[in-house]
Amino acid sequence: MIPYGRQLINEDDIEAVVEVLRSDYLTTGPKINEFENAISEYVGTKYSIALSSGTAALHSAMHAIGIGPGDEVILPPITFAATANCVVYQGGTPVFADVEPETLLIDPIKVEKKITPKTKVIIGVDYAGQPCDWNALRGIAKKHNLILVADGCHALGAEYRGVKVGSLADLTAFSFHPVKHITTGEGGMVTTDNQDWAEKIRMFRNHGITTDHREREETGSWLYEMTDLGFNYRITDFQSALGISQLKKLPDFLKKRRKIADQYNTFFSSRESVKPLSVKTDRLHAYHLYVVKLHKDKENSRQDVFNQLRKNGIGVNVHYIPVHMHPFYRKNFGYKAGDYPVAEKAFESILSLPMFPSLKKNEIEHVIENIRQIIF
Ligand SMILES: *Cc1c(COP(=O)(O)O)cnc(C)c1O
């Protein structure tokens, strides 16, 4: 089976991990800082804080801002559930704003309609690897005094008008799950220019304690204080070593992903019944996913196409069931079918094709040939 996404690990990655396994620090050691600094330098922020997952990164961002009961956070329904869950962890209320039909990115006009006196934050999701319209979102945030958060889990290496995802919003969350651009197994990062938030997140990942084990060891002190309720959201040093090693290859990974997208684009450009999502001219897409929309009036339904491709060893997938449609969100927040018609309609026709840097030329041709036979 050709999966929709997978990691690319080489010998030098393995050596980097093994070196740390032989060292003194498996966790709370120097590799974490090194990884954070490398990410800060790459995306162009003052601070980066490494965490145990992208979900932990999103949760920490909501904590740093101070989201709590009564606060509303606006986000798109086309995303992974974790984008909304992080609001619920803090007792806040996720309020969805529908997406644009051609890109499935949050629609700034819909965002503005959802703002109430309780709104605190807008989370933009750079879906599939294409940045949202951050200028439009920034304008709305300024006007209504809101904080901008980016769920950049799909978009490490993407750019909006020449600026990298990671420094476009006030806080950005990344994930290093194996299907993402670079991996640490599990892992995540928050990037920001705000020192206060960065310090809050550092404490939040360590139970809300003011110093970590190594800092106490270095100052010969046993004293520590817990000033806030935090979690154990730490990443390990061997994961960070893998992250550092992977980050060096990110430019090459991105080049490979964009080349695969070009090949798919060329094939679909001459066809009407399957269309890739559109890409705006002021964005540099990072292609975490390659998503196509199937034409509804074709005789093959999405489910048939999905089943046939899977049967032929092509691991297509669907990203995502709109979050408000999940039983948890229906039950606890009263969302229902029909609330977000653009997202719901798109959901019925989307399909994610295999997209990862080690996808071979003959595999791409195999995918294209199967689609040609099944659909055209
Ligand atoms: C992967 C992902 C997350 C969560 O990241 P984990 O590292 O798996 O916790 C959050 N949001 C989006 C959009 C993602 O794709």
mmCIF file of C-alpha atoms and ligand atoms in Angstrom:
data_model
loop_
_atom_site.group_PDB
_atom_site.id
_atom_site.type_symbol
_atom_site.label_atom_id
_atom_site.label_comp_id
_atom_site.label_asym_id
_atom_site.label_seq_id
_atom_site.Cartn_x
_atom_site.Cartn_y
_atom_site.Cartn_z
ATOM 1 C CA MET A 1 0.000 0.000 0.000
ATOM 2 C CA ILE A 2 1.300 3.459 -0.923
ATOM 3 C CA PRO A 3 0.314 5.595 2.102
ATOM 4 C CA TYR A 4 -0.892 9.214 1.838
ATOM 5 C CA GLY A 5 2.086 10.334 3.891
ATOM 6 C CA ARG A 6 5.156 8.927 5.605
ATOM 7 C CA GLN A 7 8.460 9.920 7.163
ATOM 8 C CA LEU A 8 11.880 9.871 5.491
ATOM 9 C CA ILE A 9 14.593 8.746 7.933
ATOM 10 C CA ASN A 10 18.206 8.198 6.850
ATOM 11 C CA GLU A 11 21.345 6.876 8.544
ATOM 12 C CA ASP A 12 22.460 10.331 9.671
ATOM 13 C CA ASP A 13 19.132 10.808 11.484
ATOM 14 C CA ILE A 14 19.642 7.480 13.242
ATOM 15 C CA GLU A 15 23.221 8.390 14.201
ATOM 16 C CA ALA A 16 22.052 11.709 15.659
ATOM 17 C CA VAL A 17 19.552 9.889 17.881
ATOM 18 C CA VAL A 18 22.021 7.189 18.944
ATOM 19 C CA GLU A 19 24.602 9.815 19.918
ATOM 20 C CA VAL A 20 22.124 11.316 22.383
ATOM 21 C CA LEU A 21 21.184 7.874 23.737
ATOM 22 C CA ARG A 22 24.873 7.450 24.643
ATOM 23 C CA SER A 23 25.047 10.885 26.345
ATOM 24 C CA ASP A 24 24.082 12.034 29.861
ATOM 25 C CA TYR A 25 20.803 13.697 28.974
ATOM 26 C CA LEU A 26 17.855 11.791 27.563
ATOM 27 C CA THR A 27 15.492 14.624 28.487
ATOM 28 C CA THR A 28 15.678 18.271 29.711
ATOM 29 C CA GLY A 29 19.159 18.455 28.162
ATOM 30 C CA PRO A 30 20.968 20.714 25.687
ATOM 31 C CA LYS A 31 19.490 19.242 22.467
ATOM 32 C CA ILE A 32 16.107 20.761 23.225
ATOM 33 C CA ASN A 33 17.465 24.300 23.205
ATOM 34 C CA GLU A 34 19.452 23.561 20.079
ATOM 35 C CA PHE A 35 16.313 22.337 18.298
ATOM 36 C CA GLU A 36 14.321 25.368 19.473
ATOM 37 C CA ASN A 37 17.018 27.770 18.262
ATOM 38 C CA ALA A 38 17.181 26.055 14.874
ATOM 39 C CA ILE A 39 13.403 26.427 14.423
ATOM 40 C CA SER A 40 13.480 30.098 15.557
ATOM 41 C CA GLU A 41 16.171 30.806 13.019
ATOM 42 C CA TYR A 42 14.269 28.987 10.262
ATOM 43 C CA VAL A 43 10.878 30.678 10.769
ATOM 44 C CA GLY A 44 12.265 34.020 11.979
ATOM 45 C CA THR A 45 10.893 34.362 15.516
ATOM 46 C CA LYS A 46 12.573 35.340 18.788
ATOM 47 C CA TYR A 47 11.278 32.299 20.704
ATOM 48 C CA SER A 48 10.482 28.651 20.072
ATOM 49 C CA ILE A 49 9.328 26.201 22.717
ATOM 50 C CA ALA A 50 9.506 22.467 21.941
ATOM 51 C CA LEU A 51 6.719 20.228 23.233
ATOM 52 C CA SER A 52 5.643 16.589 23.234
ATOM 53 C CA SER A 53 3.155 17.013 20.342
ATOM 54 C CA GLY A 54 1.452 19.500 18.063
ATOM 55 C CA THR A 55 -1.631 19.141 20.251
ATOM 56 C CA ALA A 56 0.431 20.081 23.328
ATOM 57 C CA ALA A 57 1.701 23.076 21.333
ATOM 58 C CA LEU A 58 -1.859 24.229 20.565
ATOM 59 C CA HIS A 59 -2.975 23.655 24.165
ATOM 60 C CA SER A 60 0.040 25.589 25.508
ATOM 61 C CA ALA A 61 -0.748 28.496 23.179
ATOM 62 C CA MET A 62 -4.322 28.665 24.520
ATOM 63 C CA HIS A 63 -2.970 28.532 28.092
ATOM 64 C CA ALA A 64 -0.404 31.300 27.446
ATOM 65 C CA ILE A 65 -3.101 33.615 26.079
ATOM 66 C CA GLY A 66 -5.251 32.819 29.105
ATOM 67 C CA ILE A 67 -8.246 31.257 27.380
ATOM 68 C CA GLY A 68 -10.805 30.141 29.940
ATOM 69 C CA PRO A 69 -14.533 29.603 30.531
ATOM 70 C CA GLY A 70 -16.641 32.180 28.685
ATOM 71 C CA ASP A 71 -13.991 32.919 26.054
ATOM 72 C CA GLU A 72 -14.732 32.266 22.401
ATOM 73 C CA VAL A 73 -12.138 31.199 19.858
ATOM 74 C CA ILE A 74 -12.884 31.323 16.125
ATOM 75 C CA LEU A 75 -11.482 28.581 13.884
ATOM 76 C CA PRO A 76 -12.362 26.763 10.629
ATOM 77 C CA PRO A 77 -14.335 23.480 10.622
ATOM 78 C CA ILE A 78 -11.977 21.890 8.053
ATOM 79 C CA THR A 79 -9.122 20.863 10.326
ATOM 80 C CA PHE A 80 -7.961 18.105 12.634
ATOM 81 C CA ALA A 81 -10.027 17.883 15.847
ATOM 82 C CA ALA A 82 -7.034 18.969 17.978
ATOM 83 C CA THR A 83 -7.360 22.572 16.722
ATOM 84 C CA ALA A 84 -10.752 22.823 18.453
ATOM 85 C CA ASN A 85 -9.957 20.464 21.349
ATOM 86 C CA CYS A 86 -7.209 22.798 22.607
ATOM 87 C CA VAL A 87 -9.865 25.459 23.231
ATOM 88 C CA VAL A 88 -12.088 22.978 25.083
ATOM 89 C CA TYR A 89 -9.155 21.808 27.296
ATOM 90 C CA GLN A 90 -9.051 25.361 28.674
ATOM 91 C CA GLY A 91 -12.812 25.556 29.179
ATOM 92 C CA GLY A 92 -13.252 27.923 26.219
ATOM 93 C CA THR A 93 -15.831 27.714 23.430
ATOM 94 C CA PRO A 94 -14.797 26.910 19.854
ATOM 95 C CA VAL A 95 -16.817 28.929 17.340
ATOM 96 C CA PHE A 96 -16.399 27.829 13.750
ATOM 97 C CA ALA A 97 -16.241 30.158 10.759
ATOM 98 C CA ASP A 98 -16.802 28.566 7.353
ATOM 99 C CA VAL A 99 -14.068 28.145 4.726
ATOM 100 C CA GLU A 100 -13.552 29.463 1.206
ATOM 101 C CA PRO A 101 -14.750 26.867 -1.334
ATOM 102 C CA GLU A 102 -11.680 26.937 -3.601
ATOM 103 C CA THR A 103 -8.942 26.674 -0.933
ATOM 104 C CA LEU A 104 -10.794 25.355 2.157
ATOM 105 C CA LEU A 105 -8.993 28.047 4.169
ATOM 106 C CA ILE A 106 -10.897 30.065 6.792
ATOM 107 C CA ASP A 107 -12.934 32.814 5.127
ATOM 108 C CA PRO A 108 -12.113 36.231 6.683
ATOM 109 C CA ILE A 109 -15.607 37.546 5.852
ATOM 110 C CA LYS A 110 -17.171 34.647 7.776
ATOM 111 C CA VAL A 111 -14.738 35.231 10.653
ATOM 112 C CA GLU A 112 -15.861 38.817 11.104
ATOM 113 C CA LYS A 113 -19.520 37.706 11.268
ATOM 114 C CA LYS A 114 -18.745 35.371 14.200
ATOM 115 C CA ILE A 115 -17.112 37.995 16.427
ATOM 116 C CA THR A 116 -18.898 38.743 19.717
ATOM 117 C CA PRO A 117 -17.785 40.606 22.877
ATOM 118 C CA LYS A 118 -16.551 37.191 24.136
ATOM 119 C CA THR A 119 -14.201 36.532 21.200
ATOM 120 C CA LYS A 120 -10.513 36.458 22.215
ATOM 121 C CA VAL A 121 -8.641 34.588 19.507
ATOM 122 C CA ILE A 122 -8.764 33.627 15.829
ATOM 123 C CA ILE A 123 -6.992 30.382 14.923
ATOM 124 C CA GLY A 124 -6.099 30.181 11.238
ATOM 125 C CA VAL A 125 -5.283 26.710 9.932
ATOM 126 C CA ASP A 126 -2.830 26.695 7.030
ATOM 127 C CA TYR A 127 -4.701 23.757 5.591
ATOM 128 C CA ALA A 128 -2.829 21.258 3.396
ATOM 129 C CA GLY A 129 0.212 23.551 3.580
ATOM 130 C CA GLN A 130 -1.232 26.739 2.072
ATOM 131 C CA PRO A 131 -1.175 29.794 4.367
ATOM 132 C CA CYS A 132 -4.464 31.542 5.154
ATOM 133 C CA ASP A 133 -5.022 35.156 4.167
ATOM 134 C CA TRP A 134 -3.006 36.414 7.133
ATOM 135 C CA ASN A 135 -3.207 40.074 6.092
ATOM 136 C CA ALA A 136 -6.996 39.969 6.137
ATOM 137 C CA LEU A 137 -6.998 38.094 9.466
ATOM 138 C CA ARG A 138 -4.490 40.583 10.921
ATOM 139 C CA GLY A 139 -6.744 43.469 9.912
ATOM 140 C CA ILE A 140 -9.745 41.878 11.655
ATOM 141 C CA ALA A 141 -7.684 41.044 14.752
ATOM 142 C CA LYS A 142 -6.440 44.651 15.008
ATOM 143 C CA LYS A 143 -9.897 46.116 14.571
ATOM 144 C CA HIS A 144 -11.446 43.907 17.281
ATOM 145 C CA ASN A 145 -8.392 43.579 19.552
ATOM 146 C CA LEU A 146 -8.006 39.816 19.094
ATOM 147 C CA ILE A 147 -4.982 37.516 19.209
ATOM 148 C CA LEU A 148 -3.992 35.571 16.096
ATOM 149 C CA VAL A 149 -2.890 31.946 16.427
ATOM 150 C CA ALA A 150 -1.744 29.798 13.513
ATOM 151 C CA ASP A 151 -2.214 26.060 13.444
ATOM 152 C CA GLY A 152 0.811 25.611 11.197
ATOM 153 C CA CYS A 153 0.926 21.819 11.615
ATOM 154 C CA HIS A 154 0.564 21.419 7.818
ATOM 155 C CA ALA A 155 2.729 24.322 6.845
ATOM 156 C CA LEU A 156 6.344 24.276 8.038
ATOM 157 C CA GLY A 157 8.212 25.924 5.144
ATOM 158 C CA ALA A 158 5.143 27.610 3.611
ATOM 159 C CA GLU A 159 5.172 31.365 2.939
ATOM 160 C CA TYR A 160 2.647 34.185 2.699
ATOM 161 C CA ARG A 161 3.884 37.189 0.660
ATOM 162 C CA GLY A 162 7.460 36.088 1.286
ATOM 163 C CA VAL A 163 7.062 35.609 5.054
ATOM 164 C CA LYS A 164 7.362 32.132 6.560
ATOM 165 C CA VAL A 165 4.577 30.446 8.505
ATOM 166 C CA GLY A 166 5.740 30.610 12.109
ATOM 167 C CA SER A 167 6.136 34.378 12.177
ATOM 168 C CA LEU A 168 2.814 35.441 10.609
ATOM 169 C CA ALA A 169 0.540 34.981 13.641
ATOM 170 C CA ASP A 170 1.147 35.985 17.285
ATOM 171 C CA LEU A 171 1.678 32.323 18.172
ATOM 172 C CA THR A 172 2.154 29.379 15.789
ATOM 173 C CA ALA A 173 1.909 25.648 16.549
ATOM 174 C CA PHE A 174 3.800 22.983 14.589
ATOM 175 C CA SER A 175 3.644 19.175 14.743
ATOM 176 C CA PHE A 176 6.435 16.681 14.112
ATOM 177 C CA HIS A 177 4.246 13.600 13.706
ATOM 178 C CA PRO A 178 5.692 11.201 11.076
ATOM 179 C CA VAL A 179 3.329 12.363 8.311
ATOM 180 C CA LYS A 180 4.324 16.020 8.772
ATOM 181 C CA HIS A 181 7.212 17.842 7.028
ATOM 182 C CA ILE A 182 9.845 16.827 9.557
ATOM 183 C CA THR A 183 9.428 14.278 12.333
ATOM 184 C CA THR A 184 10.531 13.593 15.895
ATOM 185 C CA GLY A 185 8.161 10.596 16.229
ATOM 186 C CA GLU A 186 5.799 12.650 18.358
ATOM 187 C CA GLY A 187 6.608 16.289 18.963
ATOM 188 C CA GLY A 188 5.588 19.883 18.499
ATOM 189 C CA MET A 189 6.734 23.500 18.713
ATOM 190 C CA VAL A 190 5.279 26.903 19.477
ATOM 191 C CA THR A 191 6.931 29.915 17.834
ATOM 192 C CA THR A 192 6.357 33.510 18.986
ATOM 193 C CA ASP A 193 8.009 36.899 19.457
ATOM 194 C CA ASN A 194 6.303 37.401 22.826
ATOM 195 C CA GLN A 195 8.648 36.722 25.755
ATOM 196 C CA ASP A 196 5.877 36.558 28.345
ATOM 197 C CA TRP A 197 3.999 33.867 26.436
ATOM 198 C CA ALA A 198 7.231 31.956 25.765
ATOM 199 C CA GLU A 199 7.985 31.835 29.507
ATOM 200 C CA LYS A 200 4.431 30.759 30.325
ATOM 201 C CA ILE A 201 4.677 27.893 27.820
ATOM 202 C CA ARG A 202 8.069 26.756 29.190
ATOM 203 C CA MET A 203 6.500 26.431 32.630
ATOM 204 C CA PHE A 204 3.284 24.885 31.323
ATOM 205 C CA ARG A 205 5.225 22.008 29.702
ATOM 206 C CA ASN A 206 6.926 21.314 33.047
ATOM 207 C CA HIS A 207 3.962 21.031 35.458
ATOM 208 C CA GLY A 208 3.839 24.814 35.964
ATOM 209 C CA ILE A 209 7.160 24.697 37.841
ATOM 210 C CA THR A 210 9.482 27.701 37.698
ATOM 211 C CA THR A 211 12.783 25.857 37.091
ATOM 212 C CA ASP A 212 13.627 22.571 35.413
ATOM 213 C CA HIS A 213 15.804 19.741 36.700
ATOM 214 C CA ARG A 214 18.931 20.843 34.847
ATOM 215 C CA GLU A 215 18.641 24.470 35.937
ATOM 216 C CA ARG A 216 18.431 23.347 39.570
ATOM 217 C CA GLU A 217 21.394 21.023 39.130
ATOM 218 C CA GLU A 218 23.477 23.825 37.616
ATOM 219 C CA THR A 219 22.742 26.237 40.468
ATOM 220 C CA GLY A 220 23.097 23.512 43.120
ATOM 221 C CA SER A 221 19.616 24.239 44.391
ATOM 222 C CA TRP A 222 16.738 21.942 45.301
ATOM 223 C CA LEU A 223 14.193 24.741 45.545
ATOM 224 C CA TYR A 224 11.373 24.908 43.066
ATOM 225 C CA GLU A 225 7.909 26.348 43.102
ATOM 226 C CA MET A 226 4.800 25.410 41.205
ATOM 227 C CA THR A 227 3.074 28.663 40.331
ATOM 228 C CA ASP A 228 0.558 27.470 37.766
ATOM 229 C CA LEU A 229 -1.175 24.208 36.923
ATOM 230 C CA GLY A 230 0.822 22.683 34.076
ATOM 231 C CA PHE A 231 1.366 19.338 32.392
ATOM 232 C CA ASN A 232 4.255 17.093 31.482
ATOM 233 C CA TYR A 233 4.434 18.196 27.833
ATOM 234 C CA ARG A 234 8.227 17.851 27.506
ATOM 235 C CA ILE A 235 9.987 16.501 24.450
ATOM 236 C CA THR A 236 13.103 14.319 24.873
ATOM 237 C CA ASP A 237 16.657 15.105 23.821
ATOM 238 C CA PHE A 238 16.835 12.187 21.400
ATOM 239 C CA GLN A 239 13.651 13.408 19.708
ATOM 240 C CA SER A 240 15.152 16.893 19.498
ATOM 241 C CA ALA A 241 18.317 15.452 17.937
ATOM 242 C CA LEU A 242 16.123 13.812 15.299
ATOM 243 C CA GLY A 243 14.345 17.128 14.752
ATOM 244 C CA ILE A 244 17.637 19.005 14.268
ATOM 245 C CA SER A 245 18.815 16.410 11.770
ATOM 246 C CA GLN A 246 15.476 16.440 9.913
ATOM 247 C CA LEU A 247 15.297 20.236 9.765
ATOM 248 C CA LYS A 248 18.537 20.331 7.760
ATOM 249 C CA LYS A 249 16.736 18.351 5.057
ATOM 250 C CA LEU A 250 13.545 20.399 5.092
ATOM 251 C CA PRO A 251 14.463 22.469 1.997
ATOM 252 C CA ASP A 252 15.024 19.243 0.061
ATOM 253 C CA PHE A 253 11.815 17.668 1.434
ATOM 254 C CA LEU A 254 9.853 20.757 0.362
ATOM 255 C CA LYS A 255 11.391 20.707 -3.097
ATOM 256 C CA LYS A 256 10.362 17.065 -3.510
ATOM 257 C CA ARG A 257 6.817 17.714 -2.295
ATOM 258 C CA ARG A 258 6.427 20.661 -4.681
ATOM 259 C CA LYS A 259 7.740 18.598 -7.571
ATOM 260 C CA ILE A 260 5.184 15.855 -6.871
ATOM 261 C CA ALA A 261 2.453 18.515 -6.739
ATOM 262 C CA ASP A 262 3.623 19.808 -10.139
ATOM 263 C CA GLN A 263 3.264 16.329 -11.621
ATOM 264 C CA TYR A 264 -0.257 15.909 -10.222
ATOM 265 C CA ASN A 265 -1.159 19.458 -11.322
ATOM 266 C CA THR A 266 -0.030 18.776 -14.885
ATOM 267 C CA PHE A 267 -2.216 15.690 -15.046
ATOM 268 C CA PHE A 268 -5.316 17.363 -13.573
ATOM 269 C CA SER A 269 -4.953 20.615 -15.506
ATOM 270 C CA SER A 270 -6.570 19.128 -18.594
ATOM 271 C CA ARG A 271 -9.469 17.473 -16.746
ATOM 272 C CA GLU A 272 -12.788 18.821 -15.551
ATOM 273 C CA SER A 273 -14.180 16.164 -13.220
ATOM 274 C CA VAL A 274 -11.293 16.269 -10.722
ATOM 275 C CA LYS A 275 -9.810 19.571 -9.566
ATOM 276 C CA PRO A 276 -6.990 20.195 -7.120
ATOM 277 C CA LEU A 277 -7.660 22.915 -4.522
ATOM 278 C CA SER A 278 -6.625 26.290 -5.857
ATOM 279 C CA VAL A 279 -3.405 27.983 -4.767
ATOM 280 C CA LYS A 280 -3.269 31.775 -4.383
ATOM 281 C CA THR A 281 -0.479 33.561 -6.221
ATOM 282 C CA ASP A 282 0.850 35.294 -3.083
ATOM 283 C CA ARG A 283 1.403 31.985 -1.214
ATOM 284 C CA LEU A 284 4.187 29.432 -1.321
ATOM 285 C CA HIS A 285 2.503 26.080 -0.639
ATOM 286 C CA ALA A 286 4.296 23.498 1.543
ATOM 287 C CA TYR A 287 2.131 20.536 0.373
ATOM 288 C CA HIS A 288 1.630 18.555 3.536
ATOM 289 C CA LEU A 289 -1.404 17.226 1.657
ATOM 290 C CA TYR A 290 -2.378 17.114 -1.986
ATOM 291 C CA VAL A 291 -6.169 17.447 -1.958
ATOM 292 C CA VAL A 292 -8.477 17.101 -4.969
ATOM 293 C CA LYS A 293 -12.213 17.679 -5.279
ATOM 294 C CA LEU A 294 -14.237 15.151 -7.243
ATOM 295 C CA HIS A 295 -17.112 16.472 -9.307
ATOM 296 C CA LYS A 296 -20.430 15.522 -7.726
ATOM 297 C CA ASP A 297 -22.326 14.824 -10.925
ATOM 298 C CA LYS A 298 -19.812 12.187 -12.034
ATOM 299 C CA GLU A 299 -21.272 8.714 -11.752
ATOM 300 C CA ASN A 300 -18.570 7.501 -9.342
ATOM 301 C CA SER A 301 -19.154 8.719 -5.827
ATOM 302 C CA ARG A 302 -16.230 9.679 -3.607
ATOM 303 C CA GLN A 303 -16.721 6.459 -1.645
ATOM 304 C CA ASP A 304 -16.464 4.318 -4.815
ATOM 305 C CA VAL A 305 -13.335 6.116 -5.954
ATOM 306 C CA PHE A 306 -11.864 5.798 -2.461
ATOM 307 C CA ASN A 307 -12.655 2.057 -2.289
ATOM 308 C CA GLN A 308 -11.250 1.302 -5.734
ATOM 309 C CA LEU A 309 -8.026 3.229 -5.131
ATOM 310 C CA ARG A 310 -7.546 1.517 -1.757
ATOM 311 C CA LYS A 311 -8.174 -1.865 -3.384
ATOM 312 C CA ASN A 312 -5.405 -1.074 -5.859
ATOM 313 C CA GLY A 313 -2.939 -0.292 -3.097
ATOM 314 C CA ILE A 314 -3.245 3.484 -3.085
ATOM 315 C CA GLY A 315 -3.718 4.804 0.437
ATOM 316 C CA VAL A 316 -5.934 7.783 -0.293
ATOM 317 C CA ASN A 317 -7.513 9.530 2.671
ATOM 318 C CA VAL A 318 -10.068 12.205 3.586
ATOM 319 C CA HIS A 319 -8.934 15.354 5.436
ATOM 320 C CA TYR A 320 -11.183 16.126 7.264
ATOM 321 C CA ILE A 321 -14.641 15.366 8.594
ATOM 322 C CA PRO A 322 -15.672 18.933 9.544
ATOM 323 C CA VAL A 323 -14.979 19.188 13.276
ATOM 324 C CA HIS A 324 -18.455 20.484 14.190
ATOM 325 C CA MET A 325 -19.955 17.256 12.769
ATOM 326 C CA HIS A 326 -18.207 15.018 15.322
ATOM 327 C CA PRO A 327 -20.559 13.625 17.997
ATOM 328 C CA PHE A 328 -18.596 15.352 20.770
ATOM 329 C CA TYR A 329 -19.120 18.783 19.263
ATOM 330 C CA ARG A 330 -22.763 18.146 18.367
ATOM 331 C CA LYS A 331 -23.505 16.906 21.874
ATOM 332 C CA ASN A 332 -21.580 19.505 23.879
ATOM 333 C CA PHE A 333 -21.839 22.608 21.698
ATOM 334 C CA GLY A 334 -25.064 21.999 19.795
ATOM 335 C CA TYR A 335 -23.566 22.019 16.307
ATOM 336 C CA LYS A 336 -25.501 20.271 13.543
ATOM 337 C CA ALA A 337 -25.427 19.405 9.856
ATOM 338 C CA GLY A 338 -26.109 22.498 7.778
ATOM 339 C CA ASP A 339 -24.264 24.912 10.107
ATOM 340 C CA TYR A 340 -21.255 25.242 7.785
ATOM 341 C CA PRO A 341 -22.475 24.475 4.255
ATOM 342 C CA VAL A 342 -19.241 25.228 2.378
ATOM 343 C CA ALA A 343 -17.170 22.913 4.592
ATOM 344 C CA GLU A 344 -19.832 20.192 4.561
ATOM 345 C CA LYS A 345 -20.218 20.261 0.780
ATOM 346 C CA ALA A 346 -16.453 20.197 0.224
ATOM 347 C CA PHE A 347 -16.068 17.341 2.691
ATOM 348 C CA GLU A 348 -18.237 15.098 0.491
ATOM 349 C CA SER A 349 -15.965 15.466 -2.517
ATOM 350 C CA ILE A 350 -12.384 15.748 -1.196
ATOM 351 C CA LEU A 351 -9.667 13.131 -1.432
ATOM 352 C CA SER A 352 -6.022 13.347 -0.316
ATOM 353 C CA LEU A 353 -3.603 11.663 -2.709
ATOM 354 C CA PRO A 354 -0.223 10.211 -1.657
ATOM 355 C CA MET A 355 2.219 13.063 -0.940
ATOM 356 C CA PHE A 356 5.568 12.520 0.794
ATOM 357 C CA PRO A 357 9.194 13.213 -0.176
ATOM 358 C CA SER A 358 10.210 9.596 -0.816
ATOM 359 C CA LEU A 359 7.275 8.950 -3.189
ATOM 360 C CA LYS A 360 8.901 7.487 -6.300
ATOM 361 C CA LYS A 361 8.321 8.461 -9.910
ATOM 362 C CA ASN A 362 6.785 5.082 -10.772
ATOM 363 C CA GLU A 363 4.508 5.328 -7.707
ATOM 364 C CA ILE A 364 3.241 8.744 -8.828
ATOM 365 C CA GLU A 365 2.607 7.303 -12.290
ATOM 366 C CA HIS A 366 0.806 4.349 -10.689
ATOM 367 C CA VAL A 367 -1.463 6.734 -8.735
ATOM 368 C CA ILE A 368 -2.185 8.839 -11.834
ATOM 369 C CA GLU A 369 -2.820 5.799 -14.017
ATOM 370 C CA ASN A 370 -5.297 4.377 -11.505
ATOM 371 C CA ILE A 371 -7.159 7.670 -11.253
ATOM 372 C CA ARG A 372 -7.270 7.847 -15.054
ATOM 373 C CA GLN A 373 -8.815 4.377 -15.249
ATOM 374 C CA ILE A 374 -11.261 4.761 -12.352
ATOM 375 C CA ILE A 375 -12.514 8.273 -13.012
ATOM 376 C CA PHE A 376 -11.854 9.241 -16.626
HETATM 377 C C1 LIG B 1 -1.126 16.923 13.093
HETATM 378 C C2 LIG B 1 -2.023 18.034 13.425
HETATM 379 C C3 LIG B 1 -2.247 18.467 14.741
HETATM 380 C C4 LIG B 1 -1.788 17.715 15.954
HETATM 381 O O1 LIG B 1 -0.480 17.368 15.972
HETATM 382 P P1 LIG B 1 0.019 16.103 16.842
HETATM 383 O O2 LIG B 1 1.496 16.284 16.830
HETATM 384 O O3 LIG B 1 -0.444 14.873 16.155
HETATM 385 O O4 LIG B 1 -0.560 16.258 18.215
HETATM 386 C C5 LIG B 1 -3.022 19.597 14.926
HETATM 387 N N1 LIG B 1 -3.570 20.263 13.908
HETATM 388 C C6 LIG B 1 -3.408 19.866 12.639
HETATM 389 C C7 LIG B 1 -4.042 20.653 11.537
HETATM 390 C C8 LIG B 1 -2.639 18.732 12.357
HETATM 391 O O5 LIG B 1 -2.519 18.321 11.087
#
